[in-house]
Every structure is written in C-alpha cells, then in structure tokens.
PDB file of C-alpha atoms in Angstrom:
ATOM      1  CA  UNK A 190     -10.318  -6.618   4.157  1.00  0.00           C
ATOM      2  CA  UNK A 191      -7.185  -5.243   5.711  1.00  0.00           C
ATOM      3  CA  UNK A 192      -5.890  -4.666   8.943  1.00  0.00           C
ATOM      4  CA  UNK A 193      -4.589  -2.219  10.988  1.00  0.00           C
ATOM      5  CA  UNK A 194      -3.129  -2.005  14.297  1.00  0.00           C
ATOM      6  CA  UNK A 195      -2.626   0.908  16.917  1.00  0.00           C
ATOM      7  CA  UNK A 196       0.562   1.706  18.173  1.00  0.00           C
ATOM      8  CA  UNK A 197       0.854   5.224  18.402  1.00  0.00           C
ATOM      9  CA  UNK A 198      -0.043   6.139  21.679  1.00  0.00           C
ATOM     10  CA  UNK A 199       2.329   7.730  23.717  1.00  0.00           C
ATOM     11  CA  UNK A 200       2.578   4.958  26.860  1.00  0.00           C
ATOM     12  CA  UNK A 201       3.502   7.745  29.480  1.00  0.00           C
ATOM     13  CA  UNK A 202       2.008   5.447  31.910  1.00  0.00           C
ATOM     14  CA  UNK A 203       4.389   2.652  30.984  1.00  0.00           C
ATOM     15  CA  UNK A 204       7.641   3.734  30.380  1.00  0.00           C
ATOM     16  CA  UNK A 205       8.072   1.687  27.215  1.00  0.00           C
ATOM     17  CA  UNK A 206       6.600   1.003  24.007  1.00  0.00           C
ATOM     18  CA  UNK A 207       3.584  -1.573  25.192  1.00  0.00           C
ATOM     19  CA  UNK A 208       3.422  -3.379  22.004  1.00  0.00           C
ATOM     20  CA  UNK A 209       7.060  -4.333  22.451  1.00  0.00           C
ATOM     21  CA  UNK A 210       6.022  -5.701  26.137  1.00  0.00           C
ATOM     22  CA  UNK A 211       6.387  -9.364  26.215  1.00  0.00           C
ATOM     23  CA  UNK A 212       3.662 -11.967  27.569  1.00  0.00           C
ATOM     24  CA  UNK A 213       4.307 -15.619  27.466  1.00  0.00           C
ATOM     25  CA  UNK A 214       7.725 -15.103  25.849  1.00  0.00           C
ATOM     26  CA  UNK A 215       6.499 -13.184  22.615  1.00  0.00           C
ATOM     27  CA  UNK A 216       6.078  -9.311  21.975  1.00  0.00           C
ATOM     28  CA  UNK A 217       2.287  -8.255  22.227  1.00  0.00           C
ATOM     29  CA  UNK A 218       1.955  -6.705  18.768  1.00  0.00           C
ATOM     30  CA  UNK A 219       3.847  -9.916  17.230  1.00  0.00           C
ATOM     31  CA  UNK A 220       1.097 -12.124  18.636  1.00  0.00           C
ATOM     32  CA  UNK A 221      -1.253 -10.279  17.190  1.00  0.00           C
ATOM     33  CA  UNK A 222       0.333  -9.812  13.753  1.00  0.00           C
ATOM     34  CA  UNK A 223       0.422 -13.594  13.712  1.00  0.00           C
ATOM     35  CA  UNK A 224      -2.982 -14.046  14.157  1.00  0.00           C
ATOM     36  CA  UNK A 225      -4.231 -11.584  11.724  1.00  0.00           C
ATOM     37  CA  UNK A 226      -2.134 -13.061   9.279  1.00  0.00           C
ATOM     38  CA  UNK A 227      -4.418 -15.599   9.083  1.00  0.00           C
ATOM     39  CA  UNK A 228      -7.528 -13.259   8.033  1.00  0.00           C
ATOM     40  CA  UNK A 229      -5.995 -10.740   6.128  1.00  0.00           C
ATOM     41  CA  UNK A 230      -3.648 -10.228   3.459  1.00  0.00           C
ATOM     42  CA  UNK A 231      -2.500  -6.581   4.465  1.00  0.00           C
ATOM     43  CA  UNK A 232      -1.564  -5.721   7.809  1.00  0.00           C
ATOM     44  CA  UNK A 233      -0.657  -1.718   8.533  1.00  0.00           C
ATOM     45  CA  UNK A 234       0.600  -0.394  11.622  1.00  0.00           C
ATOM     46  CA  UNK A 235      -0.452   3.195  12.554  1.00  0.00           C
ATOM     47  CA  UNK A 236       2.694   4.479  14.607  1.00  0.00           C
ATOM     48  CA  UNK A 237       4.377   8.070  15.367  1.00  0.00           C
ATOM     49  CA  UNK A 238       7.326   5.775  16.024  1.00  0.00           C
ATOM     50  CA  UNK A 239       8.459   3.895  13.439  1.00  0.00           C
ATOM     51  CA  UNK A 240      12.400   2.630  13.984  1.00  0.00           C
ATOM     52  CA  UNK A 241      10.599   0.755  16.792  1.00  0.00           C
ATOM     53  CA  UNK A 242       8.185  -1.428  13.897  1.00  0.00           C
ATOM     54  CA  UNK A 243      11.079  -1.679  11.102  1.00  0.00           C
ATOM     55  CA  UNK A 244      11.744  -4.895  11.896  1.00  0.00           C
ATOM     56  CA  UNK A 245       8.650  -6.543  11.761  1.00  0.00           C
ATOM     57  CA  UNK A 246       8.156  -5.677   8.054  1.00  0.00           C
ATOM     58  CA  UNK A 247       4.537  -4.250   7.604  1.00  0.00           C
ATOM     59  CA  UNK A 248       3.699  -1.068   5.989  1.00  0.00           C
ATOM     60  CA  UNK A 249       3.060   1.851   8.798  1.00  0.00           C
ATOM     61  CA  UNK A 250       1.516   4.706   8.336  1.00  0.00           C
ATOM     62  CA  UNK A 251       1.958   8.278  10.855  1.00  0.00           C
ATOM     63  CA  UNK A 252      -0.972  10.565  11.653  1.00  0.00           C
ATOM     64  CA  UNK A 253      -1.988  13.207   9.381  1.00  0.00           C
ATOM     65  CA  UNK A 254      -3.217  15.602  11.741  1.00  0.00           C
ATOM     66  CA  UNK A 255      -1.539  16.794  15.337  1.00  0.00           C
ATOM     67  CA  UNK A 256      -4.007  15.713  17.639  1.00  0.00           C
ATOM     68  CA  UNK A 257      -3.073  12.152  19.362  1.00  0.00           C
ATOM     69  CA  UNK A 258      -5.068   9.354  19.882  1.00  0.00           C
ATOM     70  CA  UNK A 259      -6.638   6.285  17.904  1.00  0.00           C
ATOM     71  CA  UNK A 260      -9.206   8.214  16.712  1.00  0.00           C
ATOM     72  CA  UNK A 261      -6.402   9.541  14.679  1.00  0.00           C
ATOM     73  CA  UNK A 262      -4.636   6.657  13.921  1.00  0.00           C
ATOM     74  CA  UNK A 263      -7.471   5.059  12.445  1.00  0.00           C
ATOM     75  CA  UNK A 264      -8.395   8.224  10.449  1.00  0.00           C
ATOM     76  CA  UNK A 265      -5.021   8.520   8.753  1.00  0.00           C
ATOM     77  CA  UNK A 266      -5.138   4.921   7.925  1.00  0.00           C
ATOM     78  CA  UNK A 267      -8.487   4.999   6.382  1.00  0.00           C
ATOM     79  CA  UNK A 268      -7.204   8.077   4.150  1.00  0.00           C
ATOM     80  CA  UNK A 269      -3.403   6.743   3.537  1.00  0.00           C
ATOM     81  CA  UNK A 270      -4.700   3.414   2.359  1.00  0.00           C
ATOM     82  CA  UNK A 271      -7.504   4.136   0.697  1.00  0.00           C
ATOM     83  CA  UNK A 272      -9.233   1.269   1.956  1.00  0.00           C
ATOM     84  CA  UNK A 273     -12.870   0.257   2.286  1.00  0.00           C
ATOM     85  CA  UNK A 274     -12.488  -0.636   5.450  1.00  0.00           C
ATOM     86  CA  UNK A 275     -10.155  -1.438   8.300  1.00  0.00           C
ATOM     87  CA  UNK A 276     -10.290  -3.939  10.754  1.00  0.00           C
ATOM     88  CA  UNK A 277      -8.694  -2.379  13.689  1.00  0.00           C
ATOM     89  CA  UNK A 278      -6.589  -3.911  17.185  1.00  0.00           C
ATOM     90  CA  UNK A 279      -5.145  -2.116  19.890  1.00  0.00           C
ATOM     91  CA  UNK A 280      -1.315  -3.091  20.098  1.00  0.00           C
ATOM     92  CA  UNK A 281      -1.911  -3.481  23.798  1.00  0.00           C
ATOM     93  CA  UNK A 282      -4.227  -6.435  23.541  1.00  0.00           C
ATOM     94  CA  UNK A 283      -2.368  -9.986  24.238  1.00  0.00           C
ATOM     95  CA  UNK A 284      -5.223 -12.344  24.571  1.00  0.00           C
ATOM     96  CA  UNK A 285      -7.151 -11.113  21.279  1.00  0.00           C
ATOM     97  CA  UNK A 286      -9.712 -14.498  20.681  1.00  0.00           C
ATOM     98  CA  UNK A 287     -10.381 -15.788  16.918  1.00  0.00           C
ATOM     99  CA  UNK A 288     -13.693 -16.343  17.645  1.00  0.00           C
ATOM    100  CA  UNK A 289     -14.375 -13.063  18.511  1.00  0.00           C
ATOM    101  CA  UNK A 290     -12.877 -11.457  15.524  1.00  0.00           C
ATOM    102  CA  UNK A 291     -14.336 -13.957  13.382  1.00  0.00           C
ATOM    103  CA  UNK A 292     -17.685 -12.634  15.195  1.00  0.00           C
ATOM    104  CA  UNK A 293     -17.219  -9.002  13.883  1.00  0.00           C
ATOM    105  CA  UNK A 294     -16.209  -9.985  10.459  1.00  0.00           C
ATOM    106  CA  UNK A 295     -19.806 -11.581   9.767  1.00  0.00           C
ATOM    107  CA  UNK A 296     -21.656  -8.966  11.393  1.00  0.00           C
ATOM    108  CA  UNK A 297     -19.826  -6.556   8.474  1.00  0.00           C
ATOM    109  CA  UNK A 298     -22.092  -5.584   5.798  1.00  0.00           C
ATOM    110  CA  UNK A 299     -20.838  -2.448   5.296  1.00  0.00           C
ATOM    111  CA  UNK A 300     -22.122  -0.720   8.500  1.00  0.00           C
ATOM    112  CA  UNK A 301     -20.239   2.529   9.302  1.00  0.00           C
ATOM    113  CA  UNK A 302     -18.674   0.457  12.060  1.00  0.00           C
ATOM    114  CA  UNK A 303     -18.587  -2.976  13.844  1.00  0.00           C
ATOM    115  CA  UNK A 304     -18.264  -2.976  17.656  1.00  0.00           C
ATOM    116  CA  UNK A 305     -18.189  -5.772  19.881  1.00  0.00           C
ATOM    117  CA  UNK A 306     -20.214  -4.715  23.212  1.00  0.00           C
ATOM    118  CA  UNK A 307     -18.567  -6.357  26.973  1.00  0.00           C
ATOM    119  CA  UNK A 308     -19.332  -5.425  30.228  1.00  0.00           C
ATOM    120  CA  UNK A 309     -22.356  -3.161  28.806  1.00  0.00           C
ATOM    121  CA  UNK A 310     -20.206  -1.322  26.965  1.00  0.00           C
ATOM    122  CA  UNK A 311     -19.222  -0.645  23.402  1.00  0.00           C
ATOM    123  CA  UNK A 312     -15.371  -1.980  22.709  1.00  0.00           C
ATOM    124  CA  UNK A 313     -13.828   0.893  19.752  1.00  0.00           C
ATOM    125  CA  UNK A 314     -10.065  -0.226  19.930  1.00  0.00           C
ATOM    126  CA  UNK A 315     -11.155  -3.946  18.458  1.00  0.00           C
ATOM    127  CA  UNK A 316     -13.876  -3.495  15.718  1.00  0.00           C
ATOM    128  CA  UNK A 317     -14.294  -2.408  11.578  1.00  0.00           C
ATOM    129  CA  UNK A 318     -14.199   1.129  10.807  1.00  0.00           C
ATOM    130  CA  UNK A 319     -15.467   1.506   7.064  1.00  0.00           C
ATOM    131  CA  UNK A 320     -13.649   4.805   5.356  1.00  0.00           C
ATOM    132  CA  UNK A 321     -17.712   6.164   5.424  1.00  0.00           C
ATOM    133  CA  UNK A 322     -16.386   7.897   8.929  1.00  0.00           C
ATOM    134  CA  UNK A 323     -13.638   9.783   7.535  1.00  0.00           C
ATOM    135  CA  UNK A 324     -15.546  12.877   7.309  1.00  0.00           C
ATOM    136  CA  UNK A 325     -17.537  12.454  11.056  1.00  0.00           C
ATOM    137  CA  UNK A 326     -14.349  11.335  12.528  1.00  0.00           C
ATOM    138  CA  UNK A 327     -12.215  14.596  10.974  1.00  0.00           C
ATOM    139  CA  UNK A 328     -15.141  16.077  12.286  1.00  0.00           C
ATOM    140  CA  UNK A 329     -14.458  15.010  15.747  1.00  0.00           C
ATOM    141  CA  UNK A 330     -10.631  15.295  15.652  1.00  0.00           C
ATOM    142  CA  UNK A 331     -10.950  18.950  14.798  1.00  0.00           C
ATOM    143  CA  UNK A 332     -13.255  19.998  17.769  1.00  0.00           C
ATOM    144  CA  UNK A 333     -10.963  18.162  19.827  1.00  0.00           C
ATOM    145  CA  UNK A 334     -13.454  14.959  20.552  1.00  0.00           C
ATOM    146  CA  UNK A 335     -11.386  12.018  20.383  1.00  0.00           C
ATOM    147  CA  UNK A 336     -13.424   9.455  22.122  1.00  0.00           C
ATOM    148  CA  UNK A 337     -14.356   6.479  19.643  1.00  0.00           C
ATOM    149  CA  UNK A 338     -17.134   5.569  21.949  1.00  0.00           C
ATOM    150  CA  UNK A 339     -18.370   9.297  21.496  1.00  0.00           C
ATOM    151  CA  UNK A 340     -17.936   9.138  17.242  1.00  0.00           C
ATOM    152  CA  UNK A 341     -20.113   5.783  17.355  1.00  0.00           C
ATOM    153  CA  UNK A 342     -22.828   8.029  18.822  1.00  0.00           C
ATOM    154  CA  UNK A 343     -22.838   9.941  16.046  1.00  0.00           C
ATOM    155  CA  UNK A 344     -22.303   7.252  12.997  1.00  0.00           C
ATOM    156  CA  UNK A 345     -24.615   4.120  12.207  1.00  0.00           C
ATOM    157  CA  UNK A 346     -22.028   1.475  13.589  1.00  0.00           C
ATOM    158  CA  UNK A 347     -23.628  -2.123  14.547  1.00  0.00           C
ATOM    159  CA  UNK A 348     -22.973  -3.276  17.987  1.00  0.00           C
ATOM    160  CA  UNK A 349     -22.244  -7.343  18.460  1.00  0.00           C
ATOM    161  CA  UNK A 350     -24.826  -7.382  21.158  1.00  0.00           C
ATOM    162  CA  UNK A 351     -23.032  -9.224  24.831  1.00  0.00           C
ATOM    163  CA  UNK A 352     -24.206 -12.118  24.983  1.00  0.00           C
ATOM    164  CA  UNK A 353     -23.128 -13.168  21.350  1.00  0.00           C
ATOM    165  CA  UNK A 354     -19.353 -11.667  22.706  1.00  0.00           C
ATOM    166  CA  UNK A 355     -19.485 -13.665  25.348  1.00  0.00           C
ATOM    167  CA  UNK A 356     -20.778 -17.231  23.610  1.00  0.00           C
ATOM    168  CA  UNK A 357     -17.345 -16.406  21.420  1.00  0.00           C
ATOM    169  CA  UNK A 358     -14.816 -15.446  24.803  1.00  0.00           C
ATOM    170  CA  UNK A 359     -16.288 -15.892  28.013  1.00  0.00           C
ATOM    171  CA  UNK A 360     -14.299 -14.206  29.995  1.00  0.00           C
ATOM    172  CA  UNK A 361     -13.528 -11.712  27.863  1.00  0.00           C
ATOM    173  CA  UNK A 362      -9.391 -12.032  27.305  1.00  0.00           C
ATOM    174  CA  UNK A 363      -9.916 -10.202  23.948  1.00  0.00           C
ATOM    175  CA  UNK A 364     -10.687  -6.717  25.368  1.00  0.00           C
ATOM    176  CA  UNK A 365      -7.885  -7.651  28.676  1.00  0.00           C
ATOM    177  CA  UNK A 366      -5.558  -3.930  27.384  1.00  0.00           C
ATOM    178  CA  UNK A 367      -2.490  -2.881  29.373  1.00  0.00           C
ATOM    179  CA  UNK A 368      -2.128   1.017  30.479  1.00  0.00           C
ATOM    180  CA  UNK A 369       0.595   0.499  33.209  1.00  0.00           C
ATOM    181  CA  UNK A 370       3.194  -1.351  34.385  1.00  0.00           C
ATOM    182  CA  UNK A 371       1.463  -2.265  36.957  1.00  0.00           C
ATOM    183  CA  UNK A 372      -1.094  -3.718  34.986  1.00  0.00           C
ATOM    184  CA  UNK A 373       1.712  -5.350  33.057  1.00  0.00           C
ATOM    185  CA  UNK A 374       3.037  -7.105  36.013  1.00  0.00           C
ATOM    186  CA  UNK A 375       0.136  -8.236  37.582  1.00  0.00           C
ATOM    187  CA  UNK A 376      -1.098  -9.639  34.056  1.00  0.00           C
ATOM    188  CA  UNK A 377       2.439 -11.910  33.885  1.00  0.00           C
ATOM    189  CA  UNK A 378       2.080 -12.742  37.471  1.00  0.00           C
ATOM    190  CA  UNK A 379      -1.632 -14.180  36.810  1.00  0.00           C
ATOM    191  CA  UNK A 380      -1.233 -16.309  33.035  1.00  0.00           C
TER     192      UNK A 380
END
C-alpha cells in the first residue's frame, strides 16, 4: 500500500504553510513522513505548492480539477498513481499514533474506505481511500460537494468503531489538526 499526504490546502487561517510548522523541534509533515516510512514503501504528497516539498524528496502530485480541498487531493492521487489504494494523512497532524494506523490497515479488506470514528464522529483526513471512489468522489467534486464525511455517506467505507480508536490512542493525539495560529501556539505552549 502507498501513502499519501495532504498539503494542498490553502492555510489562509495561518499565514504559512502548516506542514512546514514546527512542533518539538521538527517540521509537522517530516514527522509524519518518518513514520510512514516505516509502513510503506511509496510516500506521495498531494500539493498545489511544490518548491515548498522539493526538498524532502517524495513524488507530489497537483490537483487535476479546479475545485480545492482534500477531496481533491485525494482524487488526483488515486488517478495520477494509479494505485489500489491510498492511505491518506493530513499534513497538519503532529501527534499521528502507530497504533492507530496500524488499526486501519487491518480493518482494510478492500472496503471503499477505512475511517477511524472519535468523538462520535467519522475522521476522513486519516483513513484508506481505495481508487473504487474515483467515480463517486468526481461525482462530488463536480456538484461542488467536497465534504469527505458527506462522500462516505454515499460509498461503502468501514468505520473503526470508538472504542477500538480509543483502546489504540486514548486521548486521541492522532486526529489533534492545526487550522490557526492560534491553535498552533497554544498546541506548543501545552506539549
């Protein structure tokens, strides 16, 4: 399986790219290319902004259709690469827990999707997305619905019920995203 990470949003709540954001002394999207290094042998970064990924040296791939979002992201990946499946991160996620992606990887048996579920609801920016959704999510891109927790109401994904989440990351740190620098600064204050 392969992996792919989001960092194409546009971070007009944050001033700066927040995958190059640092917590505990290391870049966010570098902590979690190390990690996935460990589970995958191809890692793919879906960015509209490439001169800021060069120098990590992993593939990247730019969306194939104008509307933003990860719904996007993931789509052109799936097409680009040709891959089965994708197992897909945020770049805005710094406490991303093993266990927990161990977790979706054996509920994957080819489901349309795997979602972790925390806090009663469905997680989209941290699951498998199988290229079966290329079609429902063009679908959804077009009439401008760009919600992943909308397209899993209309695929067959399976959702890692809570409590199994939880046994794997408590608190859960894996689905702890920043969206401002205020969030960014009151994260670093906190660890």
């Amino acid at each position: 399986m392969d992996a792919l990470i989001l960092a194409g949003g546009e971070n007009n709540r944050f001033l700066s790219h927040k995958a190059l954001a640092e917590v505990r002394g290391k870049r966010i999207i570098e902590t979690t290319i190390e990690l996935f290094k460990k589970y995958f042998n191809k890692i793919t970064i879906s960015t509209n902004t490439p001169e800021l990924f060069f120098y990590l040296g992993l593939p990247m791939i730019g969306d194939l259709m104008l509307q933003k979002g990860p719904m996007t992201g993931i789509y052109s990946s799936l097409v680009s690469t040709g891959a089965p499946e994708l197992f897909v991160a945020a770049c805005d996620m710094p406490f991303i827990q093993a266990g927990v992606l161990e977790l979706i990887m054996r509920h994957y048996e080819g489901q349309d999707a795997v979602v972790p579920v925390f806090e009663g609801r469905p997680q989209p920016l941290f699951g498998i997305y199988s290229a079966s959704v290329r079609d429902a999510m063009k679908l959804h891109i077009m009439q401008n619905r760009k919600a992943l927790r909308d397209l899993l109401q209309d695929i067959h994904p399976a959702l890692i019920p809570e409590e199994e989440v939880r046994a794997a990351d408590p608190e859960g740190r894996t689905f702890i995203n920043i969206n401002t620098l205020e969030e960014y600064r009151n994260l670093v204050i906190h660890i």
